[in-house]
Coordinates of C-alpha atoms and ligand atoms in Angstrom, one line a residue:
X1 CA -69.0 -72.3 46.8
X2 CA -66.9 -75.1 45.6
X3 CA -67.1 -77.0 42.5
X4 CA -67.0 -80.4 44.4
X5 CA -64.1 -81.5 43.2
X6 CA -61.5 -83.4 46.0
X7 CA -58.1 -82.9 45.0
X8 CA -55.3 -84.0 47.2
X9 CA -51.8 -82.4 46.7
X10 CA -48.8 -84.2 47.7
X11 CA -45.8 -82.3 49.8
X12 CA -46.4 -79.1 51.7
X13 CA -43.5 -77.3 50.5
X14 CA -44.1 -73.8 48.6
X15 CA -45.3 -75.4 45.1
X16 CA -48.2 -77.8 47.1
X17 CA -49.0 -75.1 49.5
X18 CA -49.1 -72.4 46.8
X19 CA -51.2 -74.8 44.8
X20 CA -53.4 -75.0 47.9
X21 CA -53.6 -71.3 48.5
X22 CA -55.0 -71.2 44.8
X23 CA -57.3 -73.5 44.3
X24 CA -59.2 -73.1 47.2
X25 CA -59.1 -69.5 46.9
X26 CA -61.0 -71.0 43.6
X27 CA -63.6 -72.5 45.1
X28 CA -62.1 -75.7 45.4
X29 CA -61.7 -78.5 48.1
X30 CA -58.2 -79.1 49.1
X31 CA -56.3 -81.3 51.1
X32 CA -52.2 -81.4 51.6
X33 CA -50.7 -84.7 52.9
X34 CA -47.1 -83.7 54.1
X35 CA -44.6 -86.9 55.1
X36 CA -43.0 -85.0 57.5
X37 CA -44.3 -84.8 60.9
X38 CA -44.3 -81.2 61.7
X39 CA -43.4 -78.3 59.7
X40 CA -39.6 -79.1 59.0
X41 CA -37.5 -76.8 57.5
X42 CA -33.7 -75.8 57.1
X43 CA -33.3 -72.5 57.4
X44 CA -32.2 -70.5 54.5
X45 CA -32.7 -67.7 52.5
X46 CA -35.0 -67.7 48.5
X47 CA -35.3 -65.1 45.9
X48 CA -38.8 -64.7 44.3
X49 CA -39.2 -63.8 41.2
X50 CA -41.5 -61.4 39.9
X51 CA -43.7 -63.5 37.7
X52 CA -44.3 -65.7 40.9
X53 CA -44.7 -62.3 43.2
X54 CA -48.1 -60.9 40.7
X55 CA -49.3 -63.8 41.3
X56 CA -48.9 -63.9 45.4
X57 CA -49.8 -60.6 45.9
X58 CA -53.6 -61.4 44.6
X59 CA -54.1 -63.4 47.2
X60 CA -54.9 -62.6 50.7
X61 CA -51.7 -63.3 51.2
X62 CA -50.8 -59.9 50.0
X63 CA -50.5 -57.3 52.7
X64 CA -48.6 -59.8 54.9
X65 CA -46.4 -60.5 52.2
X66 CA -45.0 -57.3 52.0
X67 CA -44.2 -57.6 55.7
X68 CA -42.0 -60.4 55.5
X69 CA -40.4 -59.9 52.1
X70 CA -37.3 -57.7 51.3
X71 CA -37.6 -56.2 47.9
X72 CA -34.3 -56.7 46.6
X73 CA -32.8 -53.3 45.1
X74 CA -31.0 -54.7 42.3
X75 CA -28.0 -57.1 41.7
X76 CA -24.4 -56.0 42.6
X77 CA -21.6 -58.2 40.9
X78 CA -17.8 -58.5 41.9
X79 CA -15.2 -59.9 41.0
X80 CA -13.7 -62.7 43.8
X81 CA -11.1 -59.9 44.4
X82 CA -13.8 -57.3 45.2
X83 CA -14.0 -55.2 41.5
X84 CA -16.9 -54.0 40.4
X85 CA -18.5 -55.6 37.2
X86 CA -20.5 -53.4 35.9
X87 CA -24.3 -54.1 35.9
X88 CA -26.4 -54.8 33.0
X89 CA -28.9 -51.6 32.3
X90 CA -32.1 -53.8 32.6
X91 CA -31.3 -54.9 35.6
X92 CA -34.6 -57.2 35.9
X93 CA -33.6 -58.7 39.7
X94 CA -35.0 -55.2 41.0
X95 CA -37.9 -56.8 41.0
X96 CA -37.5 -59.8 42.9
X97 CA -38.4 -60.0 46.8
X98 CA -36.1 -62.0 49.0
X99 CA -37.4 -64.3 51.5
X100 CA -36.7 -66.6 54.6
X101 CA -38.2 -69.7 53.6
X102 CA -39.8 -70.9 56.8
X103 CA -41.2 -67.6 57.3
X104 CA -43.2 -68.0 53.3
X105 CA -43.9 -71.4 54.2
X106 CA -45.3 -70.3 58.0
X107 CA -47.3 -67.5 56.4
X108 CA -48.6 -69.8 53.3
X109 CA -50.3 -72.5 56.3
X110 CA -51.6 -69.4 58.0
X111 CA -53.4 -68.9 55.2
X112 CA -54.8 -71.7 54.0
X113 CA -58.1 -72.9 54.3
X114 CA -58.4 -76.4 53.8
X115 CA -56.2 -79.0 56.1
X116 CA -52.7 -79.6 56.2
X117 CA -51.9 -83.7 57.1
X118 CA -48.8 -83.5 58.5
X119 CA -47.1 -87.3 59.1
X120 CA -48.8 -88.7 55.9
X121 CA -45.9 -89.8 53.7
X122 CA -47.0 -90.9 49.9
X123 CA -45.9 -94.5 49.6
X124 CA -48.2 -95.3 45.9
X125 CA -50.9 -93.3 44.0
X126 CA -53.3 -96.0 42.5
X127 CA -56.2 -95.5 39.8
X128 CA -59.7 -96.3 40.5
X129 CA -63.0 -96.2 38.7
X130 CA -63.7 -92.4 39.6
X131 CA -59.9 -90.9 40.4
X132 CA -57.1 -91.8 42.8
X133 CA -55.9 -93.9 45.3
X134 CA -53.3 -92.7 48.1
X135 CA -52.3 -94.7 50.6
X136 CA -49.4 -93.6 52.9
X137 CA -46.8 -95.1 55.3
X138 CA -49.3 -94.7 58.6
X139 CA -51.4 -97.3 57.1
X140 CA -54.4 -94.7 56.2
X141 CA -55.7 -94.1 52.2
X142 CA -57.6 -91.2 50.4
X143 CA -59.2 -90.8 47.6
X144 CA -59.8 -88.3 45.4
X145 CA -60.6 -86.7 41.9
X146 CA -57.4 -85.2 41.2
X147 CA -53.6 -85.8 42.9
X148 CA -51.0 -83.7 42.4
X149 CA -47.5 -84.6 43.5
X150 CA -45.8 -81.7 44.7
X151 CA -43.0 -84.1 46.6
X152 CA -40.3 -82.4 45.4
X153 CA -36.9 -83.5 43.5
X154 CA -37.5 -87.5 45.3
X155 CA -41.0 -87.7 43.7
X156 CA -42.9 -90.5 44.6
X157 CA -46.0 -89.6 42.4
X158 CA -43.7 -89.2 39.2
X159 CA -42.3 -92.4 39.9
X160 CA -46.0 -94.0 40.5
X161 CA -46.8 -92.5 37.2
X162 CA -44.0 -94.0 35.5
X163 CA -41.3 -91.3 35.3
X164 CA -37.9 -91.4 36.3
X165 CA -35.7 -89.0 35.6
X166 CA -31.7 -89.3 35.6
X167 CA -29.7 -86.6 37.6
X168 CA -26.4 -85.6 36.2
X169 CA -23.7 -83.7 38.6
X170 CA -23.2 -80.2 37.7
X171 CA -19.5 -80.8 39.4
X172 CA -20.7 -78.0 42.1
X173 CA -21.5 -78.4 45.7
X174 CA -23.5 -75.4 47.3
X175 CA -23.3 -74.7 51.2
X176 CA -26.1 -72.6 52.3
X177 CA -26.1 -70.7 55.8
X178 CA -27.9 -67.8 57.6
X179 CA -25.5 -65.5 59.2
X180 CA -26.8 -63.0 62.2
X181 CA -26.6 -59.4 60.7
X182 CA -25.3 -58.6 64.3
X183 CA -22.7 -60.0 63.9
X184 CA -21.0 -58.1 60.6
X185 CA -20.6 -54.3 61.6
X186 CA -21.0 -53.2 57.8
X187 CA -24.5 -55.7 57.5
X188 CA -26.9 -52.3 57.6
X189 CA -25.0 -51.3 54.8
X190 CA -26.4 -54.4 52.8
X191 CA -28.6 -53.9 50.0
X192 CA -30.1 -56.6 47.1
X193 CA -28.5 -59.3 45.6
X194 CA -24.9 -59.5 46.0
X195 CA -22.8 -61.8 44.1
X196 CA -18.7 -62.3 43.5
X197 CA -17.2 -64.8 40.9
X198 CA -14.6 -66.1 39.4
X199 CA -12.3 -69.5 39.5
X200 CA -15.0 -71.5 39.0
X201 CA -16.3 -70.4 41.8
X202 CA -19.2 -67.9 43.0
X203 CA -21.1 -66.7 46.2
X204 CA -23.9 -64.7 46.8
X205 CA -25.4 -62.9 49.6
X206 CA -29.1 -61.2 50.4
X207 CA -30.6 -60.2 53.5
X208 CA -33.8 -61.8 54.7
X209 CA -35.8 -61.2 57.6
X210 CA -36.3 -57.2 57.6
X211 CA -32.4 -57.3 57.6
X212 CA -31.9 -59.8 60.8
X213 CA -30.3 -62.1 58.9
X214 CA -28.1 -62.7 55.9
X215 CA -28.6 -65.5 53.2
X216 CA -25.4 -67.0 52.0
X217 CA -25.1 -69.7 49.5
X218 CA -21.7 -70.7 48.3
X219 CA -21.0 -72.5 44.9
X220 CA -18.0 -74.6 44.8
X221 CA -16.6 -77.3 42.2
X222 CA -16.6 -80.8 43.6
X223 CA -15.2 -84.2 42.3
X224 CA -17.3 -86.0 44.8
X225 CA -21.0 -87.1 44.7
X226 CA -22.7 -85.5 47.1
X227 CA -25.7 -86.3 48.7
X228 CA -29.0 -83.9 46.8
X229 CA -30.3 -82.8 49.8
X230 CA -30.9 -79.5 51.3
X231 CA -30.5 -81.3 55.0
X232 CA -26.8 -82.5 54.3
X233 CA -24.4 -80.4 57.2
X234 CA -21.6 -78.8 55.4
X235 CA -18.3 -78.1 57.3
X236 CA -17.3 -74.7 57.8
X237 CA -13.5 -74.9 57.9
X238 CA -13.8 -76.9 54.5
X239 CA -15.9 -73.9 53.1
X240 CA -13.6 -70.8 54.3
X241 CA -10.9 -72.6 52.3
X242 CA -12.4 -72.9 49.4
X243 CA -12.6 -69.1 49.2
X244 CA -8.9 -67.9 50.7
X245 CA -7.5 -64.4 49.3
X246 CA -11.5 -63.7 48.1
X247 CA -13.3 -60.1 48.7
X248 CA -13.0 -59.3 52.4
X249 CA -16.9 -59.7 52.8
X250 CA -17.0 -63.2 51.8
X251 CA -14.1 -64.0 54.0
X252 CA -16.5 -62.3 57.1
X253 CA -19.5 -64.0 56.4
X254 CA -18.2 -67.5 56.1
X255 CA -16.2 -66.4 59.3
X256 CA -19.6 -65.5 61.1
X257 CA -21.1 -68.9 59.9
X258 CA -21.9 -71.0 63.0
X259 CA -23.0 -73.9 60.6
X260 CA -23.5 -74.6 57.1
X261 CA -25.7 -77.2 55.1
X262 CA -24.0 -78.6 52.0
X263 CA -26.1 -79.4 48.6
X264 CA -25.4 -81.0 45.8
X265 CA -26.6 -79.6 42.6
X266 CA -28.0 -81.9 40.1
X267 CA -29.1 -81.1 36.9
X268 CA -32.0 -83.2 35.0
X269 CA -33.6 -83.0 31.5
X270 CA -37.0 -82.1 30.9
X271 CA -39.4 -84.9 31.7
X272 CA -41.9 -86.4 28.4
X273 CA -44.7 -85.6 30.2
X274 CA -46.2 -84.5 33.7
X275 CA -49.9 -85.7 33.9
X276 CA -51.6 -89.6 33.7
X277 CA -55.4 -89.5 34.0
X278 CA -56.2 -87.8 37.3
X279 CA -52.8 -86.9 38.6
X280 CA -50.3 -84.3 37.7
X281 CA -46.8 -83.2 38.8
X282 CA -45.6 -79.4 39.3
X283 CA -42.9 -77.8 40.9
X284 CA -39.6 -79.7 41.3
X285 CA -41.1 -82.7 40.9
X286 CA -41.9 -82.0 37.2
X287 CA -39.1 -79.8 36.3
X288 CA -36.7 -80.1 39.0
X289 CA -33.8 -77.1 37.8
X290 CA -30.3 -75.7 39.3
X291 CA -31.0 -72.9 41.5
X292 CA -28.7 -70.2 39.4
X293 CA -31.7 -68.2 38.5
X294 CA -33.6 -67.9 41.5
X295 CA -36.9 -69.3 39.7
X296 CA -37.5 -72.9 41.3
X297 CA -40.0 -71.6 43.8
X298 CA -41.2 -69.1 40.9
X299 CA -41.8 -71.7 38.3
X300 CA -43.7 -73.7 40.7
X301 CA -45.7 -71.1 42.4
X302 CA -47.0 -70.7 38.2
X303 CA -47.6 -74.0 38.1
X304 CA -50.2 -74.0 40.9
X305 CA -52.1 -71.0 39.9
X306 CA -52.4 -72.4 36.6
X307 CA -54.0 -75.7 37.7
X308 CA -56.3 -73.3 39.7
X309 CA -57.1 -71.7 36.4
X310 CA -57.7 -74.8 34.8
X311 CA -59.5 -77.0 37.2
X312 CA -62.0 -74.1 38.7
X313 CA -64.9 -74.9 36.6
X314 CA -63.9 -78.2 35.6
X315 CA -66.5 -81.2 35.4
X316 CA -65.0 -84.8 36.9
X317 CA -65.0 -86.1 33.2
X318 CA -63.1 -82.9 31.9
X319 CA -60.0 -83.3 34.3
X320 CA -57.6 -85.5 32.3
X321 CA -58.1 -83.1 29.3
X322 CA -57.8 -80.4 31.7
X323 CA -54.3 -81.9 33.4
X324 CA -53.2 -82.2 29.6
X325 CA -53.9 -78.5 28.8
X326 CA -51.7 -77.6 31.9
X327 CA -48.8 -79.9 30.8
X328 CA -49.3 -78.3 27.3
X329 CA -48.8 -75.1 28.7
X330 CA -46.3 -75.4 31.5
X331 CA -43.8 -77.7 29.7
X332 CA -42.3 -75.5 27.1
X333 CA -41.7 -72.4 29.6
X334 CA -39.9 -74.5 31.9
X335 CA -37.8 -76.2 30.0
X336 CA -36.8 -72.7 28.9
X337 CA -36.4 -72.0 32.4
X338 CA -34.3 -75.1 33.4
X339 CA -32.0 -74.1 30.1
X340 CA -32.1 -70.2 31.4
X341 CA -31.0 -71.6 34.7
X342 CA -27.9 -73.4 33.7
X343 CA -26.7 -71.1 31.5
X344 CA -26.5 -68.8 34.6
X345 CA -24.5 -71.1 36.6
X346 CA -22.2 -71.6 33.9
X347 CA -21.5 -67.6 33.6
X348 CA -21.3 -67.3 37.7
X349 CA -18.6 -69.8 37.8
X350 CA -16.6 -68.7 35.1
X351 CA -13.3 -66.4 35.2
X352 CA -12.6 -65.7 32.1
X353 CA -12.6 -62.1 31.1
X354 CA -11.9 -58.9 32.5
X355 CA -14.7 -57.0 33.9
X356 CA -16.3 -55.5 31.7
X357 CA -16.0 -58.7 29.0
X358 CA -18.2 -60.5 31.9
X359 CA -21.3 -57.2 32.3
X360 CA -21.4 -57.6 28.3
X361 CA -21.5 -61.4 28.7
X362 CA -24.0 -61.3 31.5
X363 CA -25.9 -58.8 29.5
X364 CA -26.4 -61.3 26.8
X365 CA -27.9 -63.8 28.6
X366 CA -29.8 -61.5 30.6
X367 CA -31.6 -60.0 27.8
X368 CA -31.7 -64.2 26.7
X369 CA -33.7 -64.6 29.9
X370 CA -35.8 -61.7 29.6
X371 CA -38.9 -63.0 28.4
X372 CA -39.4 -65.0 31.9
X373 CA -40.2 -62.4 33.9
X374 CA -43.4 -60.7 32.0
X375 CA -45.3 -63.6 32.3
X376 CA -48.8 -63.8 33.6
X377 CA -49.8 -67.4 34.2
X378 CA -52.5 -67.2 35.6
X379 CA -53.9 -64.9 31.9
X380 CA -52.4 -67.4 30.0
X381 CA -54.3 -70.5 31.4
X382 CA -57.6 -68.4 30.7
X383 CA -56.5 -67.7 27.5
X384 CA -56.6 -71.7 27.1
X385 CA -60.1 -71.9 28.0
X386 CA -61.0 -68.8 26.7
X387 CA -59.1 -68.4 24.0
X388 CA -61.0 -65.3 22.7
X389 CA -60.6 -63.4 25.8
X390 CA -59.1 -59.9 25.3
X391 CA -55.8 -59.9 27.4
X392 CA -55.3 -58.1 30.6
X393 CA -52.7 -55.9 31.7
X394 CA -49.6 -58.2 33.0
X395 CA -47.6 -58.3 36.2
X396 CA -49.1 -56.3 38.8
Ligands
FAD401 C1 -34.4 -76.3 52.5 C2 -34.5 -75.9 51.1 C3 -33.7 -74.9 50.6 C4 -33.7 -74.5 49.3 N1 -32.9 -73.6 48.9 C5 -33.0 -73.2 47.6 C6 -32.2 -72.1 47.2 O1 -31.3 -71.6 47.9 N2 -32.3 -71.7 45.9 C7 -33.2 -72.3 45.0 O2 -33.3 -71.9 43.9 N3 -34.0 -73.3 45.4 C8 -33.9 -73.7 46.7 N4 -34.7 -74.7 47.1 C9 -35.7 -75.3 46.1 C10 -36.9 -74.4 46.0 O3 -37.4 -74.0 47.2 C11 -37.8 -75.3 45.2 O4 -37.3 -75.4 43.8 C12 -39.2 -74.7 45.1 O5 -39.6 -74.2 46.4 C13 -40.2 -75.7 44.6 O6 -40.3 -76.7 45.6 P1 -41.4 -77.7 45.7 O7 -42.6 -77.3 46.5 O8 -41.8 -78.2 44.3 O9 -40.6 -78.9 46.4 P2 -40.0 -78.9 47.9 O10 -39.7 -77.5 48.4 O11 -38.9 -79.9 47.9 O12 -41.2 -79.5 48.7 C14 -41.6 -80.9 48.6 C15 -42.4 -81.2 49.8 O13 -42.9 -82.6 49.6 C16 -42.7 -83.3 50.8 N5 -42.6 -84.7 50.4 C17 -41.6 -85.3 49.7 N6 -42.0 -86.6 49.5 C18 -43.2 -86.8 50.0 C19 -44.1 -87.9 50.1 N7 -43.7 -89.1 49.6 N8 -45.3 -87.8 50.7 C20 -45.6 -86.6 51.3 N9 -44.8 -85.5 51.2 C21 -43.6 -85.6 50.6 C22 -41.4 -82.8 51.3 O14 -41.2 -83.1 52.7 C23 -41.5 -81.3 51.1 O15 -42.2 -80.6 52.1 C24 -34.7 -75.1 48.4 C25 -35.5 -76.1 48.9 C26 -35.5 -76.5 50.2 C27 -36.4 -77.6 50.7

């Protein structure tokens, strides 16, 4: 049974298509309009969180989830010369599940109930007596009760709402590539999260695809403005320079690269506010953050099952107060997230320290961070409308 409320989510990237998944699993009607034409995707590697894997698994998505997830069995630092820093006892990225992105997204459409528009690129949201307007490049229109704009960093639904937000350079260029496990003869031997810093520099390595494949993602400073894209090709000779006389791994898996897209990282402050009548924002959209925490996709998986909380039993003349509640509740966490996240960055990159100065550095602002992960989102938006409701048992 649905509560017969049309809403229309912009972008069919993980936060619209997890929105979709819980909402209509909510007894809602939901349509995603996607600009691209087909399911695009670059291929690479994304860690996610616990807080965002609870939430997952109580979906039919669950059992299938497992299959194409790799549970990550804990973080192991280095230094860029290979030493050991020693790992913080609560070592909360046990928990996290590592992902190939076009395998989440594939499994996440498989899913779904209601339709996927493919081709229908947002070019203006517009208010009307009873909700929204969208019309899209290919000439057609929709309307519904609720929009939200999942579109990502480029938001067009912030901007029709009257947001902009400034990007500042973090000074650091990320290349991102998928290396064949075949290819390294010590790639078996891989296990969780694997990370080396030092001279302002880091890189980080996690298997995806039942081991088939290794995620790399190099962090390097930059005086140059780079294009913030994830589609940008990176070079590969540029790359293996950047990291001469580094841990004999890194040097192999940069070596085994047959390409490499290049990413500029961005950083941008909190936005005033995320929701305008009928229309909303989540995901990168409204909190766009750098990726040194592995909690973009987390933050905005939350997002969506919180509007599903929200908007479930909501009456058309209830939604604005309802889109305000969600603001309300999702702004404060991730801000804290986007601070958590470039405080990370900041500790990756820097040298300074011998080994065991950085584990009791990293176990400051590890334990800093802590509070993101026992989060239940989905508890805490029915503690909004219930606000007498006993609480339940978090995380699964
Ligand atoms: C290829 C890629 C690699 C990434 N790698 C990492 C990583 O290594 N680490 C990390 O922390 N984060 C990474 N991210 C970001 C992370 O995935 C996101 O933070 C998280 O998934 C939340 O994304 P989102 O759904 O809000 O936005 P996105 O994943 O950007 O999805 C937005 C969707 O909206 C669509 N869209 C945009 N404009 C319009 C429009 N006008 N009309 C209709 N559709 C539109 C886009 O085509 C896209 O499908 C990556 C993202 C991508 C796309």
């Amino acid at each position: 049974m649905t509560n017969g409320l049309n809403i229309a989510i912009v972008g069919a990237g993980i936060g619209g298509l997890s929105a979709a998944l819980a909402l209509s699993a909510r007894g809602t009607n939901v349509t995603v309009f996607e600009g691209a034409e087909s399911p695009r995707e670059a291929g690479a590697g994304l860690s996610i969180p616990p807080n965002a894997v609870a939430l997952l698994k109580r979906t039919s998505l669950c059992d299938d989830f497992e299959k194409i997830t790799t549970r990550s069995l804990g973080l192991t630092l280095r230094t860029s010369r290979g030493k050991p820093v020693p790992r913080p006892p609560a070592d909360l990225a046990l928990l996290s599940f590592q992902v190939h992105r076009v395998e989440l997204l594939e499994m996440l459409l498989g899913v779904l109930n209601g339709p996927v528009r493919f081709g229908h690129r947002c070019i203006a949201v517009d208010e009307t007596e009873t909700g929204a307007r969208l019309s899209f490049a290919n000439g057609m229109a929709c309307d519904a009760d609720v929009v939200i704009g999942a579109d990502g960093i480029h938001s067009i639904v912030k901007r029709e709402i009257g947001l902009t937000a400034r990007p500042t350079s973090e000074g650091i260029v990320a290349y991102r590539g998928l290396v064949p496990a075949v290819k390294l003869s010590w790639a078996s031997e891989l296990r969780g999260l694997n990370m080396w810093m030092g001279d302002g520099r880091s890189f980080i390595c996690f298997p995806v695809s039942e081991g088939r494949l290794i995620n790399v993602v190099a962090f390097v400073p930059s005086t140059r403005d780079m294009e913030e894209t994830w589609f940008a090709p990176g070079d590969v000779k540029a790359l293996a320079s950047e990291y001469e006389g580094w841990d004999a791994p890194v040097r192999d898996l940069i070596a085994a690269l047959d390409h490499t897209f290049r990413w500029g990282i961005y950083d941008r402050p909190p936005l005033p506010y995320w929701s305008k009548g009928c229309v909303t924002l989540l995901g990168d959209a409204a909190h766009p953050m750098v990726p040194h925490f592995g909690q973009g996709a987390g933050q905005a998986i939350e997002d969506g099952f919180a509007l599903a909380v929200l908007l479930e039993h909501a009456r058309r003349d209830e939604i604005s107060a309802r889109l305000q509640a969600y603001q309300n509740l999702r702004m404060g966490r991730t801000s804290g997230v986007q601070t958590a996240s470039r405080l990370a960055g900041r500790f990756y990159r820097s040298a300074a320290g011998n080994p065991s100065e950085q584990a009791e550095r990293m176990r400051e602002w590890m334990s800093a961070a802590a509070w993101i992960f026992p989060y239940d989102v989905e508890e805490a938006a029915a503690a909004l409308l219930e606000p007498d409701r006993p609480p339940r048992q978090l995380l699964a």
